[in-house]
mmCIF file of C-alpha atoms and ligand atoms in Angstrom:
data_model
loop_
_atom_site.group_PDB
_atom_site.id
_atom_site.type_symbol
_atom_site.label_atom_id
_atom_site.label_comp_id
_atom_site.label_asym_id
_atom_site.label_seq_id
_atom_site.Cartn_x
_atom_site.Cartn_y
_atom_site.Cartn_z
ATOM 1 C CA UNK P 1019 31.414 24.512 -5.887
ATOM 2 C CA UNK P 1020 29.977 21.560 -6.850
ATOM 3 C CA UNK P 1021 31.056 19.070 -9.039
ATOM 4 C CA UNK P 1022 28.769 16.437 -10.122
ATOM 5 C CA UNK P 1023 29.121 12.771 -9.888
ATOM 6 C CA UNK P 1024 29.097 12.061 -13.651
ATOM 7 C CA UNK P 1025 30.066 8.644 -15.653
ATOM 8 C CA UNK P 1026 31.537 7.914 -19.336
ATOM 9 C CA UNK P 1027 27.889 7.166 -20.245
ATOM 10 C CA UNK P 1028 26.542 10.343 -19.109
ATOM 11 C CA UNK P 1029 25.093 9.657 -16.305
ATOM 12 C CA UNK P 1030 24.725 11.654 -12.795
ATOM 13 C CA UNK P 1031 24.831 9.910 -9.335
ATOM 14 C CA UNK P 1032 22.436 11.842 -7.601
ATOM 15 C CA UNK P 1033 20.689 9.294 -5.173
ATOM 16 C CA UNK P 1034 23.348 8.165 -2.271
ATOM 17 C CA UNK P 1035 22.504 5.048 -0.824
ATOM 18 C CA UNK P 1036 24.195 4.598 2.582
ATOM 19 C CA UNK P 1037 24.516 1.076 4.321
ATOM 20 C CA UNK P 1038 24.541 1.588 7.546
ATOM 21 C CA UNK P 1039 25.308 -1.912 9.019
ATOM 22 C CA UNK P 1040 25.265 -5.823 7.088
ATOM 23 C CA UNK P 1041 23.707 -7.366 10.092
ATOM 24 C CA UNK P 1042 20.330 -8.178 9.750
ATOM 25 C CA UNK P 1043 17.368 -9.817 12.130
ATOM 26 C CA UNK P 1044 16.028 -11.797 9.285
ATOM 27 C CA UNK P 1045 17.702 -14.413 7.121
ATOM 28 C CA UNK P 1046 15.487 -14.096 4.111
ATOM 29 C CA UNK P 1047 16.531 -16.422 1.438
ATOM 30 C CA UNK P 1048 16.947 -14.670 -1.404
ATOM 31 C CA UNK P 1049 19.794 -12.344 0.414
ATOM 32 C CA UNK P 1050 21.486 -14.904 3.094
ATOM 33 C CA UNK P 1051 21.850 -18.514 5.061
ATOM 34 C CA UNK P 1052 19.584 -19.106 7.717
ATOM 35 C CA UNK P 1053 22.900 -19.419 9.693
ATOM 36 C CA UNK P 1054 23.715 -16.067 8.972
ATOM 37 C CA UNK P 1055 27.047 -14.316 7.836
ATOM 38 C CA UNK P 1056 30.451 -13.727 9.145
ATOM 39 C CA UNK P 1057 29.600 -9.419 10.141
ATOM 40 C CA UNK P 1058 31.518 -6.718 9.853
ATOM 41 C CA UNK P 1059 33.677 -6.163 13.046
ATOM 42 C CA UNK P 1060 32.582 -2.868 14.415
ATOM 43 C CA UNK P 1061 36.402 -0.840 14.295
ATOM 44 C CA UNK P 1062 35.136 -1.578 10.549
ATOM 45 C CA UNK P 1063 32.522 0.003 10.418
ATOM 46 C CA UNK P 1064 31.788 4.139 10.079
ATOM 47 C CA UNK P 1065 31.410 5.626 12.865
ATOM 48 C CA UNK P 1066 27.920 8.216 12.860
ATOM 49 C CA UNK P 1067 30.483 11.155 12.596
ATOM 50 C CA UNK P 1068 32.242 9.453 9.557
ATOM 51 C CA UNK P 1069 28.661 8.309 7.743
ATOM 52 C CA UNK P 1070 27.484 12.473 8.503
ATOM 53 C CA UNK P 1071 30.860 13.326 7.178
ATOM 54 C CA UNK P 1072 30.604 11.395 3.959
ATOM 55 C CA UNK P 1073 26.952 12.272 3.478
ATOM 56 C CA UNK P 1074 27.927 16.294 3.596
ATOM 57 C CA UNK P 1075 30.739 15.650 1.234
ATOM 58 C CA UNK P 1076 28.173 14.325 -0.639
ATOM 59 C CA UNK P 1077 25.624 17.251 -0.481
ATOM 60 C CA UNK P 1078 28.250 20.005 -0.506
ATOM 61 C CA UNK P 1079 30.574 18.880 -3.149
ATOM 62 C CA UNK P 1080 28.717 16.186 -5.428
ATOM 63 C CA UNK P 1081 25.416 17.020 -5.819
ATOM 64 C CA UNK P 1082 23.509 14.610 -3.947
ATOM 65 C CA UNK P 1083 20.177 15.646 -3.456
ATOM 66 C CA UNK P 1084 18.154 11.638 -1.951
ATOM 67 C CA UNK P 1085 20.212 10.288 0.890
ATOM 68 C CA UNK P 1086 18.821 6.303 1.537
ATOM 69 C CA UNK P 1087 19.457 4.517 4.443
ATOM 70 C CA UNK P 1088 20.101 0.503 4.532
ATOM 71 C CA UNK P 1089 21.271 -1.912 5.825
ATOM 72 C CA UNK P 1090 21.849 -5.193 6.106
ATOM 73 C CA UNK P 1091 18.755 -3.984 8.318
ATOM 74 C CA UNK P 1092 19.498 0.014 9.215
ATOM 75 C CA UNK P 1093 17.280 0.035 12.296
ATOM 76 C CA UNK P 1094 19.337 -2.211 14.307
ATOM 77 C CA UNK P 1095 21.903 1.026 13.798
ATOM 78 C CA UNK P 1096 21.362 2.690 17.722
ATOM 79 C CA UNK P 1097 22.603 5.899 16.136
ATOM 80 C CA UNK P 1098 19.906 6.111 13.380
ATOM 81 C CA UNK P 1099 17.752 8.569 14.317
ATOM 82 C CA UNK P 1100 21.361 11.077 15.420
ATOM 83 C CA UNK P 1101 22.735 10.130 11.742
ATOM 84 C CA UNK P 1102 19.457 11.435 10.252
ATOM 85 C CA UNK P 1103 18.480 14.081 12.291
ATOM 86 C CA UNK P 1104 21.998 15.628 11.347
ATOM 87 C CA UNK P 1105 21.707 14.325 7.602
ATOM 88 C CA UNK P 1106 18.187 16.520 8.046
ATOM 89 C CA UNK P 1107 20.389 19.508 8.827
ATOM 90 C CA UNK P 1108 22.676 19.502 5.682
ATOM 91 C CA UNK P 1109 21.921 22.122 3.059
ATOM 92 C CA UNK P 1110 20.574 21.954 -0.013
ATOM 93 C CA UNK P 1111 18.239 19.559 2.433
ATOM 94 C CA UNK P 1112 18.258 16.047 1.285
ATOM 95 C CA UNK P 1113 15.412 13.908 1.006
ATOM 96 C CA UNK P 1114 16.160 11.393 3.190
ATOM 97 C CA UNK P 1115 14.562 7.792 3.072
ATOM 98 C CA UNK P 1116 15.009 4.299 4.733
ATOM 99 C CA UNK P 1117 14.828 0.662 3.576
ATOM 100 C CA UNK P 1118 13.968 -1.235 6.511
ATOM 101 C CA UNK P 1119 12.237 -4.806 7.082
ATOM 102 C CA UNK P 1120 10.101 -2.562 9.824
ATOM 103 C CA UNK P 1121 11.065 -5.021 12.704
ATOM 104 C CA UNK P 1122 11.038 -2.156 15.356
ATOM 105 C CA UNK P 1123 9.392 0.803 13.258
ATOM 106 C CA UNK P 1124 6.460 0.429 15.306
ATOM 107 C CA UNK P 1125 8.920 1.742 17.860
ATOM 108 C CA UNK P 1126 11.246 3.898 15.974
ATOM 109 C CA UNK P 1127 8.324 5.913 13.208
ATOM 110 C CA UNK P 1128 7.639 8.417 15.121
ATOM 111 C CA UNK P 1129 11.572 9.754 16.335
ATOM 112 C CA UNK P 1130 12.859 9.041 12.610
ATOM 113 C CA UNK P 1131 9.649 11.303 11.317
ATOM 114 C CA UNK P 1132 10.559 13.792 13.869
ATOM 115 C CA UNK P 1133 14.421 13.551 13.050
ATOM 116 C CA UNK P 1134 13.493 14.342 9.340
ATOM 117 C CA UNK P 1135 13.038 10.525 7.446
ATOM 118 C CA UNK P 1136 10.621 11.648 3.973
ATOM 119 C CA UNK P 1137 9.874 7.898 2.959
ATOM 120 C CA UNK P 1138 10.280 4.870 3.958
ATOM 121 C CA UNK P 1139 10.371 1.752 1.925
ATOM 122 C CA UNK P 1140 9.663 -1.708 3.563
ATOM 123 C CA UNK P 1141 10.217 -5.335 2.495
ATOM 124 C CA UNK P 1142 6.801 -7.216 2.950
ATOM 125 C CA UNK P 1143 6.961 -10.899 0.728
ATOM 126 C CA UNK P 1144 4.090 -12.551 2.693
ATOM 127 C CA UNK P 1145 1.094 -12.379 3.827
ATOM 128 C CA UNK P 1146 1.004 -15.937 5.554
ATOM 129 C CA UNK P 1147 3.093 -16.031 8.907
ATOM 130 C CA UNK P 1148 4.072 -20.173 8.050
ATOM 131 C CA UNK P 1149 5.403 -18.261 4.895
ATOM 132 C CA UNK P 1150 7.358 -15.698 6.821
ATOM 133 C CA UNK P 1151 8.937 -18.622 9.080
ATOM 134 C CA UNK P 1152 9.941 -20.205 6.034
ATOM 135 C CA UNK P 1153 11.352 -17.405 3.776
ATOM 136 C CA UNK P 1154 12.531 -15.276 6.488
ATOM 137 C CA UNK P 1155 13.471 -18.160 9.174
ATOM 138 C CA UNK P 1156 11.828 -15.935 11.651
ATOM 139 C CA UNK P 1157 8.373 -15.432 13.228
ATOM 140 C CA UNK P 1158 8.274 -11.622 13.219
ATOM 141 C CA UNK P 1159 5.363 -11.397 10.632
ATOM 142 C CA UNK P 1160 3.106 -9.236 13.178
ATOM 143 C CA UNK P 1161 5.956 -6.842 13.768
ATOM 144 C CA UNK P 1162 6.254 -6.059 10.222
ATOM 145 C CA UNK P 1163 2.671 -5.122 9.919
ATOM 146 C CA UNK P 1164 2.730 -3.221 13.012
ATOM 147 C CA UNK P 1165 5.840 -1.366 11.967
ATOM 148 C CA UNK P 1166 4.132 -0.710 8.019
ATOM 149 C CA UNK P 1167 1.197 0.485 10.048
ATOM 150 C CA UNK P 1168 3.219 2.573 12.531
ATOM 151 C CA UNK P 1169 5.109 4.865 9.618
ATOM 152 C CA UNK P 1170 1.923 5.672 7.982
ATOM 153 C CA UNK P 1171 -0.136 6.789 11.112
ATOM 154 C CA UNK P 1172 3.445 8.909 11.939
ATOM 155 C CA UNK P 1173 3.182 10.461 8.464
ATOM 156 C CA UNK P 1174 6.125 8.523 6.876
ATOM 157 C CA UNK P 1175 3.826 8.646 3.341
ATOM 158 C CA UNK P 1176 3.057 7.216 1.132
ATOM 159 C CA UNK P 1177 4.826 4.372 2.542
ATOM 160 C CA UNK P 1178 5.715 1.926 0.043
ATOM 161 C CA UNK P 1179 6.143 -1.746 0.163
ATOM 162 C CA UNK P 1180 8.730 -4.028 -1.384
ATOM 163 C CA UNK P 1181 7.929 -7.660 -2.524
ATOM 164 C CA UNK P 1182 10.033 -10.152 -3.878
ATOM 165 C CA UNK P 1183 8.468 -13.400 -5.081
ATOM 166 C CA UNK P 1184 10.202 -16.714 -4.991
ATOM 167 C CA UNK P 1185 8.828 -19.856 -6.853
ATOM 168 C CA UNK P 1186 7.136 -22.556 -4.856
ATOM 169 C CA UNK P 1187 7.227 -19.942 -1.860
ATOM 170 C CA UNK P 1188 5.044 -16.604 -2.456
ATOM 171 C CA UNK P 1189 4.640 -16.817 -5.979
ATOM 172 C CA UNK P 1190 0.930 -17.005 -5.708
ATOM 173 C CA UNK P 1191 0.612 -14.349 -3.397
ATOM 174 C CA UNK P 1192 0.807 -11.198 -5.750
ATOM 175 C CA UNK P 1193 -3.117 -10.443 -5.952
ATOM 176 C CA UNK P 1194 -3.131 -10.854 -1.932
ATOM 177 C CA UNK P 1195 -0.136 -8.681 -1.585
ATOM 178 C CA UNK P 1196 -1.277 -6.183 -3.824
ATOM 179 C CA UNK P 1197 -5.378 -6.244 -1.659
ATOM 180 C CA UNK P 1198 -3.931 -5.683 1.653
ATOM 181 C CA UNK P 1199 -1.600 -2.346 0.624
ATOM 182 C CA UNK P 1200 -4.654 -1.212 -1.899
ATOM 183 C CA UNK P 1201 -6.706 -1.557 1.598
ATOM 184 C CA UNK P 1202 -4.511 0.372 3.570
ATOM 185 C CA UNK P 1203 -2.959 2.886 1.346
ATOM 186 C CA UNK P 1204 0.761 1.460 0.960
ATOM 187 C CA UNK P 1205 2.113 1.507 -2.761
ATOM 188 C CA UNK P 1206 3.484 -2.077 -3.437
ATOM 189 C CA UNK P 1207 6.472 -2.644 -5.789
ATOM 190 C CA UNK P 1208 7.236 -5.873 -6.935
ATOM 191 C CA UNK P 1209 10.823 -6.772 -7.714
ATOM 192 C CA UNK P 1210 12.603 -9.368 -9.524
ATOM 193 C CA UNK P 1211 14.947 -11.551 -7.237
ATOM 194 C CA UNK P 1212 18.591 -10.332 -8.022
ATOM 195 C CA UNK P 1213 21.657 -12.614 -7.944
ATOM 196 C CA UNK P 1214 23.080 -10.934 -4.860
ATOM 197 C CA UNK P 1215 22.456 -13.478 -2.086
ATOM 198 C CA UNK P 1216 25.026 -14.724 -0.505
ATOM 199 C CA UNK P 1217 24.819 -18.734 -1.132
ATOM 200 C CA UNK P 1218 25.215 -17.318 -4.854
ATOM 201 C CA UNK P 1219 21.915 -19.530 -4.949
ATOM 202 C CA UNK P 1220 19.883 -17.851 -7.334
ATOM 203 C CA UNK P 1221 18.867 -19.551 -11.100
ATOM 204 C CA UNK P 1222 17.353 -17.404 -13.933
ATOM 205 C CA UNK P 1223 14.979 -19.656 -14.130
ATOM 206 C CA UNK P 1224 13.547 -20.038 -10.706
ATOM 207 C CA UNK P 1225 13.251 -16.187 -10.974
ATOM 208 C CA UNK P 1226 9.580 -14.789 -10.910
ATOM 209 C CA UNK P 1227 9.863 -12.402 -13.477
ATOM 210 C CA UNK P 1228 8.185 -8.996 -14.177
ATOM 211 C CA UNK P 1229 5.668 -10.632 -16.898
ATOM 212 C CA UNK P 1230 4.875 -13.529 -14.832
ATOM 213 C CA UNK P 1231 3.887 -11.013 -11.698
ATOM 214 C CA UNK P 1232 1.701 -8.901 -14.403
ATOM 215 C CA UNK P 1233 -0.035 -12.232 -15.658
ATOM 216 C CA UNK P 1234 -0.705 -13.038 -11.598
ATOM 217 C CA UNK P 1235 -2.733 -10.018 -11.385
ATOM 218 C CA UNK P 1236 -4.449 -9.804 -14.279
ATOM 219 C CA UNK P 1237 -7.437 -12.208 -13.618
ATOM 220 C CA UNK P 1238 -7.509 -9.876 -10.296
ATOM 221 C CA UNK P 1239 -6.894 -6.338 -11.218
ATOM 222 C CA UNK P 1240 -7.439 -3.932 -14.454
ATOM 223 C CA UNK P 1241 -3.662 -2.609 -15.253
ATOM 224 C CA UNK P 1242 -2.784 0.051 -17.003
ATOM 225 C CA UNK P 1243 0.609 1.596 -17.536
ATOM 226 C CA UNK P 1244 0.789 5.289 -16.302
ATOM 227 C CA UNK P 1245 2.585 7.786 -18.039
ATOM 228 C CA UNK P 1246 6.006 6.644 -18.606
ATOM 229 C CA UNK P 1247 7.307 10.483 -18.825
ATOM 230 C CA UNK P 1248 6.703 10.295 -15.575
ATOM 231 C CA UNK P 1249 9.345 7.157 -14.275
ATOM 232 C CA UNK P 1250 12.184 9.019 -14.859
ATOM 233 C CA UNK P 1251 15.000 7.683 -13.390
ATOM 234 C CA UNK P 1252 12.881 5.192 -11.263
ATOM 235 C CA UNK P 1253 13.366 1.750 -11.266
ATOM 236 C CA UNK P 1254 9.247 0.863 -11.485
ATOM 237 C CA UNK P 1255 7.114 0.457 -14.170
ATOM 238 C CA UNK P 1256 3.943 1.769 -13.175
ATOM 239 C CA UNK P 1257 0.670 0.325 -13.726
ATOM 240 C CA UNK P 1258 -2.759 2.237 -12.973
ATOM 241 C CA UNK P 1259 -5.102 -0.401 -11.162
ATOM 242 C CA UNK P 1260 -8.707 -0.693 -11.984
ATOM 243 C CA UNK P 1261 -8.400 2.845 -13.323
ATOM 244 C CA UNK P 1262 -6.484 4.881 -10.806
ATOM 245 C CA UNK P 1263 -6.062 6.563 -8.534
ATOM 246 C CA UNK P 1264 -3.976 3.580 -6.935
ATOM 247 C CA UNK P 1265 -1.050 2.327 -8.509
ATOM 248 C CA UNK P 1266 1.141 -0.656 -8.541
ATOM 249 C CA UNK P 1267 5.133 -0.991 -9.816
ATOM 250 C CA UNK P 1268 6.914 -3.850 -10.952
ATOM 251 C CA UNK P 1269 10.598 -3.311 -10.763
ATOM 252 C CA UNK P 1270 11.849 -5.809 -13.434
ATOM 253 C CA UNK P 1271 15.600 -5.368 -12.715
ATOM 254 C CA UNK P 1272 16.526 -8.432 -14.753
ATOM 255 C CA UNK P 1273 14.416 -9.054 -17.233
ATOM 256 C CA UNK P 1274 13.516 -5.272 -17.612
ATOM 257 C CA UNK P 1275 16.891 -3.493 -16.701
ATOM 258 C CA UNK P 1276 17.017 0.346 -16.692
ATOM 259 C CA UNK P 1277 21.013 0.700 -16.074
ATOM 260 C CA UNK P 1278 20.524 3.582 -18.421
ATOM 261 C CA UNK P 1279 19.084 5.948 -16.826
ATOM 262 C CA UNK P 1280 20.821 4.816 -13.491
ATOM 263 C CA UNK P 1281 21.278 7.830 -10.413
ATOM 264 C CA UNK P 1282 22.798 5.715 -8.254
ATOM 265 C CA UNK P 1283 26.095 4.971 -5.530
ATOM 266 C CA UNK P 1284 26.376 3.419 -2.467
ATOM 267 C CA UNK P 1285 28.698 3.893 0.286
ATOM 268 C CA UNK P 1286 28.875 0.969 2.708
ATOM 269 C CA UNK P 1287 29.040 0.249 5.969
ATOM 270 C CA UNK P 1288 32.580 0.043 5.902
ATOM 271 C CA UNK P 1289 33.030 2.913 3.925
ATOM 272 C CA UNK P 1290 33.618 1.738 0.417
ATOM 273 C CA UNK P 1291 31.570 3.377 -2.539
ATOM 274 C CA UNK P 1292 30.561 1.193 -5.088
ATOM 275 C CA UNK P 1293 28.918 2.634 -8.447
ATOM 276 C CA UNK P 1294 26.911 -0.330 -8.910
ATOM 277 C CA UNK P 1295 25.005 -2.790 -6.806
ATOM 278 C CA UNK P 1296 26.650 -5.297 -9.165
ATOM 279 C CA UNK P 1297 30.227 -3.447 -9.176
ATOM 280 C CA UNK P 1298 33.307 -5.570 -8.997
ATOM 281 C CA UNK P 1299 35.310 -3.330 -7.609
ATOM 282 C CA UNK P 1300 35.227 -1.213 -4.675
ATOM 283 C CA UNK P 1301 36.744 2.843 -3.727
ATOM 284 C CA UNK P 1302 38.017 3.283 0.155
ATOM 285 C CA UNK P 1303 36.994 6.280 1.479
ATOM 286 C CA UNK P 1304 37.336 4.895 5.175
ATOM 287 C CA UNK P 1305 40.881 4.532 5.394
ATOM 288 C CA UNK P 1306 42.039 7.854 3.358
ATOM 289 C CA UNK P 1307 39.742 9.164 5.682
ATOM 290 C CA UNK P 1308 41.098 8.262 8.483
ATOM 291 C CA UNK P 1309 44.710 9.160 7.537
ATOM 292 C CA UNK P 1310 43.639 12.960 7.558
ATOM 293 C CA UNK P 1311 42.222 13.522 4.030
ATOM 294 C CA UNK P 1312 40.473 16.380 3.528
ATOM 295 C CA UNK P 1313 36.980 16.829 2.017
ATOM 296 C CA UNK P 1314 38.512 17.824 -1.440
ATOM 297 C CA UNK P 1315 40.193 14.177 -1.732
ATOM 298 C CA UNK P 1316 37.200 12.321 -0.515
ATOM 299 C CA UNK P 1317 35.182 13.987 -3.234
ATOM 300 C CA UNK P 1318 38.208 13.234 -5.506
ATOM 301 C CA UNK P 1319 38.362 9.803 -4.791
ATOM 302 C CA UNK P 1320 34.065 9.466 -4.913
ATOM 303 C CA UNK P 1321 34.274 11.081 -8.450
ATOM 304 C CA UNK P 1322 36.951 9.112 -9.875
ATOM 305 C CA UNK P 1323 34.749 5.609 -8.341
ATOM 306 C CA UNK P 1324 31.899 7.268 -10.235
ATOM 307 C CA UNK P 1325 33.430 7.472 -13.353
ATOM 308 C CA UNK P 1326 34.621 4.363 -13.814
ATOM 309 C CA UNK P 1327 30.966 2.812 -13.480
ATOM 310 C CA UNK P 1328 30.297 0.261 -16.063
ATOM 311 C CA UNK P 1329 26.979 0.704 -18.219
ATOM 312 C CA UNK P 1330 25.223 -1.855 -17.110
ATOM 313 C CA UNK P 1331 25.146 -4.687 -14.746
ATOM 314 C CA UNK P 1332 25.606 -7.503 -17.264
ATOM 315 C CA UNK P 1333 23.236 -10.009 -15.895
ATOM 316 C CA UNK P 1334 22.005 -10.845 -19.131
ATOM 317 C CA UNK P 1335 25.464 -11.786 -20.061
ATOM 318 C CA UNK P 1336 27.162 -14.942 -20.916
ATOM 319 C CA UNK P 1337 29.839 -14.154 -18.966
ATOM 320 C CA UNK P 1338 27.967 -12.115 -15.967
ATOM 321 C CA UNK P 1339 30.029 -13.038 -12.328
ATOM 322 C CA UNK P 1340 28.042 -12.504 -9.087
ATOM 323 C CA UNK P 1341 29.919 -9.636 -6.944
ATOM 324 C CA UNK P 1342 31.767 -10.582 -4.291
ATOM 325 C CA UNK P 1343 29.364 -8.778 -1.325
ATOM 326 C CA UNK P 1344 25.929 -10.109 -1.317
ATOM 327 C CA UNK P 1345 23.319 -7.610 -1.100
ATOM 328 C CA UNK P 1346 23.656 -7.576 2.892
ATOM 329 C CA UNK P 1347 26.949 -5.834 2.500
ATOM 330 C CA UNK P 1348 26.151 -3.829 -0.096
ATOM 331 C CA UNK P 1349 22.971 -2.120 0.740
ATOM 332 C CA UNK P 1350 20.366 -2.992 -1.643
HETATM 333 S S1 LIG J 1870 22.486 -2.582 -11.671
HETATM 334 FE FE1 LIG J 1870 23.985 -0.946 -11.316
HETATM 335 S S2 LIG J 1870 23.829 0.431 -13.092
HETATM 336 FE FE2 LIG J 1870 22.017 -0.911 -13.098
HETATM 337 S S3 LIG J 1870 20.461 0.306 -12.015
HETATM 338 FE FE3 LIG J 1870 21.437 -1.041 -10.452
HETATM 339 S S4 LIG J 1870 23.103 0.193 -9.598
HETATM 340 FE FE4 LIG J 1870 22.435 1.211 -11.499
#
């Protein structure tokens, strides 16, 4: 029987987001230090049986029906393409996605196709590799373009492209951005920079918010909103360019939050769920886990960290504290 995630404000947790490490092979500033972070140790961490486990407790029991992978960055997880093949297998099927910064996708698109990934959504700020030194202290610019071309020749589509713009950095790239994934098919989101990095660095007003993106490609582009019936639970506000067919979102999770119609949890790499990427408080399912509880508590415990989710996440509020994970820990 299943029982359905539900909250106090009516809403069902339908989507599971599944961090699958916190270590990443970029250092991008809006989520860490260039010196990186202290990582999980592994004896931490879910093993793939636990993270298959969890994710068919979810399925089964609780009415997940979107399984995401993250990360930190999920394809430096060796068992990736295991965990989803077997995710793949779980009935009423999944559909089973990745966030990824595409550093080894050119590699890894085809086996993750063939072990049963749907979509795949990749973080792409820059177009200019000095850029991509300097936002992501790494050179690996190429290698995300090869791995964004790489999922859509293995059929990962329509791949879809996340950008975050940072004043003084990118913030004039929108209209290029938004040329080269018209040109090659990719739908490009743009999302307002969260407070979730970890040198708490982040200022409202050094944000790049949803309007100022829309103003950056108006000169450039004809928008039009599509049919808002349509969003649903989605984060994106969609805009029709120069008439359709192609489309471009702008995820204004600030300025723009849509908390209310949130489908959301996460389970992270260390086996926590959290019912908000802004949640102060954690759920263990690791350790009751591995003292011998059965599936019935685990979905017990998951529904009861559901529940308690708070409407909103309260950035707009005078009192709003920063959670203690930044977003590499938490799984964005
Ligand atoms: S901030 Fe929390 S409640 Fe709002 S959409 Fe994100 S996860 Fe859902």
């Amino acid at each position: 029987m299943v029982l359905q995630l539900a909250d106090a404000y009516g809403r069902v947790a339908t989507d599971l987001r599944i961090s699958l490490t916190d270590r990443c092979n970029l250092r991008c500033a809006y989520c860490m230090p260039a010196e990186g972070l202290d990582w999980l140790p592994s004896p931490a961490r879910l093993t793939d049986d636990e993270v298959v486990r969890l994710a068919r407790i979810g399925v089964q029991q609780l009415g997940i029906t979107e399984i995401r992978f993250t990360g930190g960055e999920p394809l430096l997880r060796r068992g990736l393409p295991g965990i989803a093949a077997r995710t793949a297998e779980l009935r009423p099927r999944p559909e089973i996605s990745l966030t990824t910064n595409a550093i080894g996708l050119a590699r890894l698109a085809g086996p993750l196709r063939a072990a049963g990934l749907d979509r795949v959504n990749v973080s792409l700020d820059t177009l200019r590799p000095a850029t991509f030194g300097e936002l992501a202290k790494r050179d690996r610019l190429d290698d995300v373009l090869a791995g964004l071309a790489a999922a859509a020749a293995a059929g990962i589509t329509p791949v879809k492209v996340n950008a975050v713009l940072m004043r003084g950095m990118n913030d004039d790239e929108a209209p290029d951005l938004l040329r080269y994934c018209l040109d090659r098919g990719y739908q490009l989101r743009f999302i307002e920079q969260m407070p979730l990095d970890a040198q708490h660095g982040w200022r409202r007003e050094n944000m790049v918010s949803a309007g100022e993106i829309l103003d950056s490609l108006a000169p450039h582009f004809k928008l039009t909103p599509d049919d808002p019936a349509a969003r649903g639970s989605a984060p994106a506000e969609i805009f029709l360019v120069d008439g359709g067919p192609a489309r471009v979102g702008v995820i204004g999770s600030v300025t723009r939050p849509f908390c209310g119609s949130c489908d959301r949890v996460r389970l992270t790499a260390d086996g926590q769920i959290r019912n908000c990427l802004f949640a102060r408080d954690e759920s263990n399912l690791r350790d009751p886990m591995r003292a011998g509880a059965s599936d019935d508590e685990l979905a017990g415990l998951w529904r009861r960290a559901v529940a308690a989710k708070l409407p909103g996440h309260g950035i707009n509020d005078p009192g709003f504290l920063q959670p203690a994970r930044p977003m590499s820990a938490i799984g964005g």
